[in-house]
Short mmCIF file of C-alpha atoms in Angstrom, two decimals:
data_model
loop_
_atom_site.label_atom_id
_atom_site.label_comp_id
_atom_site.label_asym_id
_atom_site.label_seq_id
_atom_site.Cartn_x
_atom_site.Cartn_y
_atom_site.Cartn_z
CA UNK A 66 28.32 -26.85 -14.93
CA UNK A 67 28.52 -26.78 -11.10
CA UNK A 68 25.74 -26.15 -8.63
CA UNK A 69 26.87 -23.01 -7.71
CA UNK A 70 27.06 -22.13 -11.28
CA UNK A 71 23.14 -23.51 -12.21
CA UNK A 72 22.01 -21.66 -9.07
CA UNK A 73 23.59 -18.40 -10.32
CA UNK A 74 21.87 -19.07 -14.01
CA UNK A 75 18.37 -19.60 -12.48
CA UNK A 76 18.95 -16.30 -10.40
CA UNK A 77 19.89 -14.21 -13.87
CA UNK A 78 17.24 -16.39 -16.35
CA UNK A 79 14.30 -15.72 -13.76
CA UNK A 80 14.84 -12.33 -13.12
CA UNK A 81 14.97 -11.38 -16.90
CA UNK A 82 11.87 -13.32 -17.14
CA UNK A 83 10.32 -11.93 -14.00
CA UNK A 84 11.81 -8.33 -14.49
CA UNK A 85 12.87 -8.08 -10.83
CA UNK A 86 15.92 -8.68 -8.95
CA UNK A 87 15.84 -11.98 -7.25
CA UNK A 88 18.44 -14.45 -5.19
CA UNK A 89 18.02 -18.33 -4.88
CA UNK A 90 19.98 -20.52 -2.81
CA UNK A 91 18.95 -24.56 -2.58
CA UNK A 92 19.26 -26.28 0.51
CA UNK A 93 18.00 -29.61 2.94
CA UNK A 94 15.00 -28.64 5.05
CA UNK A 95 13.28 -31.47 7.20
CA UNK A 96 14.88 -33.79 5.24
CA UNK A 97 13.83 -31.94 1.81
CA UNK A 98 16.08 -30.18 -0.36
CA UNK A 99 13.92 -26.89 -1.12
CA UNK A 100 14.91 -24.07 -3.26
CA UNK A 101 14.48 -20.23 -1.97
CA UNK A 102 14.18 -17.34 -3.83
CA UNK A 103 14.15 -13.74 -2.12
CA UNK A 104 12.47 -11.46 -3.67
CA UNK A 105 14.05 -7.48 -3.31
CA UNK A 106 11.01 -5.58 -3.43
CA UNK A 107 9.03 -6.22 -0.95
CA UNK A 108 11.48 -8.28 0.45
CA UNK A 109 10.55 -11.43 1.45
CA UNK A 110 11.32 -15.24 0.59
CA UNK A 111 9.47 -18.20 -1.80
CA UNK A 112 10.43 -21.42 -0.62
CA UNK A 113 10.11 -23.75 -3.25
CA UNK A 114 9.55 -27.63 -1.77
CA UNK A 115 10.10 -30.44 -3.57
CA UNK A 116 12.76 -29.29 -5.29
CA UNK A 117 14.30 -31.79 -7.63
CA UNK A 118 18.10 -30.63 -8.08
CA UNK A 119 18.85 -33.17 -10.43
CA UNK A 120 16.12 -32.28 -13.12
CA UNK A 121 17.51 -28.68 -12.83
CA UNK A 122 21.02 -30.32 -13.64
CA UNK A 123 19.23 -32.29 -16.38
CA UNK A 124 17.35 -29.56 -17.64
CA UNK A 125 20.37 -27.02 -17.66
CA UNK A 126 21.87 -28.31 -21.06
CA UNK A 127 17.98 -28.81 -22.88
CA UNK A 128 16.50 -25.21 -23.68
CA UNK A 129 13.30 -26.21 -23.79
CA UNK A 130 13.38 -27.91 -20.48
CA UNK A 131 15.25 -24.80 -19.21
CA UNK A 132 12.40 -22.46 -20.18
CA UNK A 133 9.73 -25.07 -18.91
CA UNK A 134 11.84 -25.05 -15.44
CA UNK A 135 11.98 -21.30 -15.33
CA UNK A 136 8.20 -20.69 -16.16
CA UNK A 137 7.29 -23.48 -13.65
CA UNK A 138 9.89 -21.21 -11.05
CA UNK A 139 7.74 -18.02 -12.22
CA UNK A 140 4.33 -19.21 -11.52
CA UNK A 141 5.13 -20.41 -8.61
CA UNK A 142 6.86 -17.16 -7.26
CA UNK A 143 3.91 -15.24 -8.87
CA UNK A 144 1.01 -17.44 -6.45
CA UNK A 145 3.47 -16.99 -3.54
CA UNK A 146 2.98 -13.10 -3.95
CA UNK A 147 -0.79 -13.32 -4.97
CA UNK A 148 -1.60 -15.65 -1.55
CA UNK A 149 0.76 -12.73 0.26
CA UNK A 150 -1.66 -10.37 -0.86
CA UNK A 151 -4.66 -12.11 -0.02
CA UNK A 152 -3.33 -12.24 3.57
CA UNK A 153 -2.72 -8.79 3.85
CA UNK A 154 -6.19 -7.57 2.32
CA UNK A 155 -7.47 -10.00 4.55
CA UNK A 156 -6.59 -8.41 7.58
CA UNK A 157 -7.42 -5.08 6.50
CA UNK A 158 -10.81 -6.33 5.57
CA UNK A 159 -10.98 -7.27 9.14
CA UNK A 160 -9.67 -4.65 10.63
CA UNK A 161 -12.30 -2.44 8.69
CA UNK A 162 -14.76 -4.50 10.15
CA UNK A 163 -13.64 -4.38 13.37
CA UNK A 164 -13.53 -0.84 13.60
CA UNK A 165 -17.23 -0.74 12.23
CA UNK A 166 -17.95 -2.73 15.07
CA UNK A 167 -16.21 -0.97 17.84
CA UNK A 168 -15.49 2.48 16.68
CA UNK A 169 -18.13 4.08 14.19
CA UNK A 170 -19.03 7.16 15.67
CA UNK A 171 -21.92 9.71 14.22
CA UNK A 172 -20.58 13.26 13.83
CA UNK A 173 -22.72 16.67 13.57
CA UNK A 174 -22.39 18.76 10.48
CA UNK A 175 -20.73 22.15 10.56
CA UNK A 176 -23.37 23.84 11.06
CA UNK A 177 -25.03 22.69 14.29
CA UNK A 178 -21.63 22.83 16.20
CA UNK A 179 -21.77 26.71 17.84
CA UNK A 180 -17.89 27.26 17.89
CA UNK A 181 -15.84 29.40 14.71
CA UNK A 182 -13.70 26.13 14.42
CA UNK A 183 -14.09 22.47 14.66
CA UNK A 184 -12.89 21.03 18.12
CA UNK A 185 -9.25 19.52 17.01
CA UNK A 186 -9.86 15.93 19.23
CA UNK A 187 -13.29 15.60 17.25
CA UNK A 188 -11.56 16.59 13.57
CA UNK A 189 -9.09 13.91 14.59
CA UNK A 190 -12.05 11.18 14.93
CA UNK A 191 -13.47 12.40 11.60
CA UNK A 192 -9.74 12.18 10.02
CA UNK A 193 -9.37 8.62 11.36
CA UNK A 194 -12.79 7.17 10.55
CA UNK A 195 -12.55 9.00 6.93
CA UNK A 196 -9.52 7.70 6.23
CA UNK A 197 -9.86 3.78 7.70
CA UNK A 198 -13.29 3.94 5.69
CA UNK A 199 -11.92 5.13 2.44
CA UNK A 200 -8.58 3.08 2.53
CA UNK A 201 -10.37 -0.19 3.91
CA UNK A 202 -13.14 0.16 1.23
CA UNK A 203 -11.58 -0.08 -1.51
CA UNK A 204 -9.35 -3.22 -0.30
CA UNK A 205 -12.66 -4.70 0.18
CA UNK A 206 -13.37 -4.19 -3.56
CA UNK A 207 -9.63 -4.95 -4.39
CA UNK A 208 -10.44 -8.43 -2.10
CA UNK A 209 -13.98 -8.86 -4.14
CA UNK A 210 -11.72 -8.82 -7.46
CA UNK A 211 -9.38 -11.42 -6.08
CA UNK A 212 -11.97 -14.34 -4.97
CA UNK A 213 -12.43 -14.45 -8.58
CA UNK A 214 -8.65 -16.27 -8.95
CA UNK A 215 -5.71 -15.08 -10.10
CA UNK A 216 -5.72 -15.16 -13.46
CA UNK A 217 -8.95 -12.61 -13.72
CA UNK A 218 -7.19 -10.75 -10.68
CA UNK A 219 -4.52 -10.34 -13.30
CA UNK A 220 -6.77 -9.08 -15.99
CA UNK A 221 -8.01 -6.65 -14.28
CA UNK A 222 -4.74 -4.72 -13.05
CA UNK A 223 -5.52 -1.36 -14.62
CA UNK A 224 -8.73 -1.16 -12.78
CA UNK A 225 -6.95 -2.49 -9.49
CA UNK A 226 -4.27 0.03 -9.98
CA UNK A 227 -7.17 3.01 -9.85
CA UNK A 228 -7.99 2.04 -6.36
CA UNK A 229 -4.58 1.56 -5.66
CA UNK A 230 -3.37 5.01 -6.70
CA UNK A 231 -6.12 6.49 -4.04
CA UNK A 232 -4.90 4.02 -1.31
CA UNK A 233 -1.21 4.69 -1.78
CA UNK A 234 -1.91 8.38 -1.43
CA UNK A 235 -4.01 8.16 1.53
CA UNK A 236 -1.30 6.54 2.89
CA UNK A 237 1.25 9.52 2.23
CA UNK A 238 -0.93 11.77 4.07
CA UNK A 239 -1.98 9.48 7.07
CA UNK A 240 2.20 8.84 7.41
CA UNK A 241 2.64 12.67 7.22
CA UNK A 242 -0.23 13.04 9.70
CA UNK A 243 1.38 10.87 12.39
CA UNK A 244 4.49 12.73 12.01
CA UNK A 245 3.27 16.55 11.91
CA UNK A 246 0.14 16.93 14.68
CA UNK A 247 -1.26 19.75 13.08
CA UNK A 248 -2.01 18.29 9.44
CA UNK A 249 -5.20 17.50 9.82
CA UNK A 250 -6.34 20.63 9.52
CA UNK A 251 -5.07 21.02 6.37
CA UNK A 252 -6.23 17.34 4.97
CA UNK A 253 -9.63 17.86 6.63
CA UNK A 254 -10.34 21.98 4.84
CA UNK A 255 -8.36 21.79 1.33
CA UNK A 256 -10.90 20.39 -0.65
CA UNK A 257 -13.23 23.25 0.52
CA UNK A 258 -11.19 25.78 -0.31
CA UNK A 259 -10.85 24.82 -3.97
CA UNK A 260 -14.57 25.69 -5.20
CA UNK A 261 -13.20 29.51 -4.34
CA UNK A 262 -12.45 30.05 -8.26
CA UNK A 263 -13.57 33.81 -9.35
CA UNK A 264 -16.51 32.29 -11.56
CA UNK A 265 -18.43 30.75 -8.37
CA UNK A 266 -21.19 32.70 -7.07
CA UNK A 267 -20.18 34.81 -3.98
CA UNK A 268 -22.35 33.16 -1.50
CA UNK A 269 -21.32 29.41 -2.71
CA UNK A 270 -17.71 30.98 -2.39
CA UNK A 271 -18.48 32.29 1.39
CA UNK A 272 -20.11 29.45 2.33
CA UNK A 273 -17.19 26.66 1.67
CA UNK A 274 -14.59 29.54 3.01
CA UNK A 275 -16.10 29.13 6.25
CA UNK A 276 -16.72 25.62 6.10
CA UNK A 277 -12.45 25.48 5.12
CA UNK A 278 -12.27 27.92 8.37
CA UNK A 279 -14.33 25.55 10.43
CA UNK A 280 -11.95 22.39 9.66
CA UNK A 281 -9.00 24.42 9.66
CA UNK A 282 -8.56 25.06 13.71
CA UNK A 283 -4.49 25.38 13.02
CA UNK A 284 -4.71 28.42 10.61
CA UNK A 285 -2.61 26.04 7.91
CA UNK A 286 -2.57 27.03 4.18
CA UNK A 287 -3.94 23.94 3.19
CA UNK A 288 -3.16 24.04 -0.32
CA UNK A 289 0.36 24.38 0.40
CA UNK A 290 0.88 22.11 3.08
CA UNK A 291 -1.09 19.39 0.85
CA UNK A 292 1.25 19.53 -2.51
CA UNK A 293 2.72 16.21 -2.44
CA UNK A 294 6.15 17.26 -2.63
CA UNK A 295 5.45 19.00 0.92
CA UNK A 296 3.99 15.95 2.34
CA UNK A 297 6.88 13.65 1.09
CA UNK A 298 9.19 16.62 2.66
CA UNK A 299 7.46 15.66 5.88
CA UNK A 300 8.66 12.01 5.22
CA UNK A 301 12.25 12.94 4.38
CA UNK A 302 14.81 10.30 5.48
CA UNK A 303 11.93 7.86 6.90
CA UNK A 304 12.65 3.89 6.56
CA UNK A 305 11.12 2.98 2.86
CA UNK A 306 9.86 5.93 1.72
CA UNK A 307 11.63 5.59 -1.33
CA UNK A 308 9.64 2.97 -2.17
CA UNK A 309 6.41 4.42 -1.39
CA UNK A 310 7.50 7.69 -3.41
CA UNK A 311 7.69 5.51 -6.82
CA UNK A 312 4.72 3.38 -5.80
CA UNK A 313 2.77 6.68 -5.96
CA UNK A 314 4.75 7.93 -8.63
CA UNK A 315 3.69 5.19 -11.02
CA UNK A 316 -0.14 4.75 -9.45
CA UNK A 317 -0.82 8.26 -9.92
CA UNK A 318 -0.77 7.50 -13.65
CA UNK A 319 -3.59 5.48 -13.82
CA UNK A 320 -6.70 7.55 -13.13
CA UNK A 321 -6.16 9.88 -15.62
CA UNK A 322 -5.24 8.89 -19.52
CA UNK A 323 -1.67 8.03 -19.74
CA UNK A 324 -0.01 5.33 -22.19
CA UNK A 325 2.66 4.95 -19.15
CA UNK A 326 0.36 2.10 -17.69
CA UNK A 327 0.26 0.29 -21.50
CA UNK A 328 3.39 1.27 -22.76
CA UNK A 329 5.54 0.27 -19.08
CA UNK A 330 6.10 -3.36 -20.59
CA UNK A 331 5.74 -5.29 -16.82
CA UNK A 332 5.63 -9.34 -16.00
CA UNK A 333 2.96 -10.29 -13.86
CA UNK A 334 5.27 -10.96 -11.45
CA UNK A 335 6.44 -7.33 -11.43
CA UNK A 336 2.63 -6.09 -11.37
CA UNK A 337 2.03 -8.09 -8.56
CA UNK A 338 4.92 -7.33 -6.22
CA UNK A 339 3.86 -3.35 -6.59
CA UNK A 340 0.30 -4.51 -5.50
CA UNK A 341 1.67 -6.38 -2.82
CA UNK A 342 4.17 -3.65 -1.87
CA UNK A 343 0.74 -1.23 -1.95
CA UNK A 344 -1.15 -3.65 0.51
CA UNK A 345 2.28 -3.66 3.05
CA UNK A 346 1.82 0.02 2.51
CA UNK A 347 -1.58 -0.10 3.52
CA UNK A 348 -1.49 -2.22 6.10
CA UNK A 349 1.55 -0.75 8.31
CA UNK A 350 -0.33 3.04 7.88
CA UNK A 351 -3.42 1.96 9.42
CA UNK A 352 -1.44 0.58 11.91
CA UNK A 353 0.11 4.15 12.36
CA UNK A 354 -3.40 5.72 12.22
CA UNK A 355 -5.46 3.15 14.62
CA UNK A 356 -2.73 3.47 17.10
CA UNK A 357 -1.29 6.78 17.03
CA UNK A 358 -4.44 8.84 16.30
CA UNK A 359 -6.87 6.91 17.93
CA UNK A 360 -7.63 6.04 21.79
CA UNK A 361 -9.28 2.79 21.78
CA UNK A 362 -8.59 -0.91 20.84
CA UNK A 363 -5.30 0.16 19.81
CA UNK A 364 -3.61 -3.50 20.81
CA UNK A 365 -6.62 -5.51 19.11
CA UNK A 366 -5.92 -3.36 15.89
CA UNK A 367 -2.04 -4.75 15.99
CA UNK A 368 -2.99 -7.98 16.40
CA UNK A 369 -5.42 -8.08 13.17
CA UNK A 370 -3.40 -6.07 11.22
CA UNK A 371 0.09 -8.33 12.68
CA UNK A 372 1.92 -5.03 12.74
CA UNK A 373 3.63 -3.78 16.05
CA UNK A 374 3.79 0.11 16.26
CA UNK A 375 7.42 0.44 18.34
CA UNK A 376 10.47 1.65 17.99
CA UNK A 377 13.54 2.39 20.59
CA UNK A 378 12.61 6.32 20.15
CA UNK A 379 8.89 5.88 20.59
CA UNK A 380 8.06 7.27 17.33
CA UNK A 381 6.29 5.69 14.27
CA UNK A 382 7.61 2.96 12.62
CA UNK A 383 4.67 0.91 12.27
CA UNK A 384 4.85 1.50 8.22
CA UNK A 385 8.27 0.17 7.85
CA UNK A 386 8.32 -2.93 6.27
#
């Protein structure tokens, strides 16, 4: 068997095992010959040093040295993605932190502001601090559950995935936000407009109407305008949002029962590049949200984060990956 033809093996063997499209391609580096897979989703590259060609020749016509080679290749692929990870929750730890430092404002309740609605600059602080709070705090937990090492990270995925599936969706609304001005008013008064069944108590009802009325400055009907297939209508045709679609589409199952979760047979490879897709995610929307949506520090936040927010029209891009 020629090279081209082991190479082509590894790339077919380890993705069965790994359950995810992959590419490899060996080559001399500093004097090294190092072996590179590419990984398709996120896409990014494992480069493999040390890489002994001739034991892969050698190992090619043994099975059991094949499968030893090939489960060597997948943990090895699988700690490139977990230390990926790591760095990104890393820097949205700090840029939590950061923001605590710099940007934590105190805001008045409804009812000690004397206007009908809520000023639309101050809702827009409250939507950014609500939203780097929530997001942020529950990478700080996901970050908690990863200093304990990989292999307990791993055991715990269903848990991880229930913070995920709140993170990922936060995200969909902050992108839709920094596309469509006016959604704030919609994310900020929904919720208060739900406890408006016919078996509450008039003045319970009248009271959250008017608090929905108060964050609501832009008239929206918030329950439409926050259905998720409206909000991934407001992210038609944007870079990667197919992505982010099915990475929602699958978190959403785990904070309610479903078997999908159990009965979804997935490597730990595979359940590792969705958390890793979920922290890109994360990271390149508070980029959008720190620099679109708020005034200060908005270089400092793109230099934690190591996201730049251009693009050749001037709009957001900053969640592309």
């Amino acid at each position: 068997m020629d090279d081209n033809s082991i190479i082509k093996r590894i790339e077919e063997d380890l993705g069965k095992l790994i359950n995810i499209k992959v590419a490899g391609r060996v080559f001399s580096l500093e004097n090294k010959t190092v072996f590179v897979v590419k990984i398709d989703a996120p896409p990014y590259i494992c480069i493999i040093d040390n890489f002994d060609f001739a034991i892969v020749k050698a190992a090619v016509s043994n099975e059991e040295e094949w499968k030893s080679l090939l489960q060597w290749l997948h943990k090895i692929v699988l700690n490139r993605s977990f230390d990926l990870m790591l760095d990104d929750l890393k820097k949205i730890t700090e840029t939590t932190k950061f923001y605590e430092t710099n940007c934590l404002r105190y805001f008045k309740p409804p009812a000690d502001y004397k206007t009908a609605n809520m000023d639309i600059d101050v809702l827009d602080a409250i939507g950014v601090q609500t939203f780097v709070y929530r997001v942020g705090g529950q990478c700080i937990t996901i970050q908690a559950i990863a200093d304990l090492g990989l292999d307990k990270f791993m055991t715990m995925e269903s848990s991880i995935g229930i913070l995920l599936r709140s993170c990922v969706l936060d995200c969909l609304y902050i992108m839709a936000w920094c596309n469509d001005d006016k959604l704030i008013s919609a994310i900020a008064s929904e919720s208060f407009i739900r406890p408006q069944g016919k078996d509450v108590p008039d003045q319970v009802r009248n009271h959250f109407r008017d608090v929905a009325k108060f964050f609501n400055p832009d008239n929206l009907d918030a329950i439409e305008s926050m259905k998720i297939k409206n909000i991934l209508k407001t992210l038609e045709g944007k870079p990667n949002i197919q992505w982010y679609e099915n990475l929602y589409s699958f978190y959403s199952k785990y904070d309610h029962f479903s078997l999908i979760p159990y009965i979804v047979q997935k490597s730990p490879v595979e359940k590792m590049e969705m958390i890793l897709l979920a922290t890109h995610m994360i990271k390149h929307s508070l980029c959008a949200l720190l620099t679109m949506r708020n005034e200060n520090h908005s270089e400092k936040f793109q230099e934690i984060l190591g996201v730049k927010n251009v693009s050749e029209d001037g709009k957001n891009f900053s969640f592309v990956y």
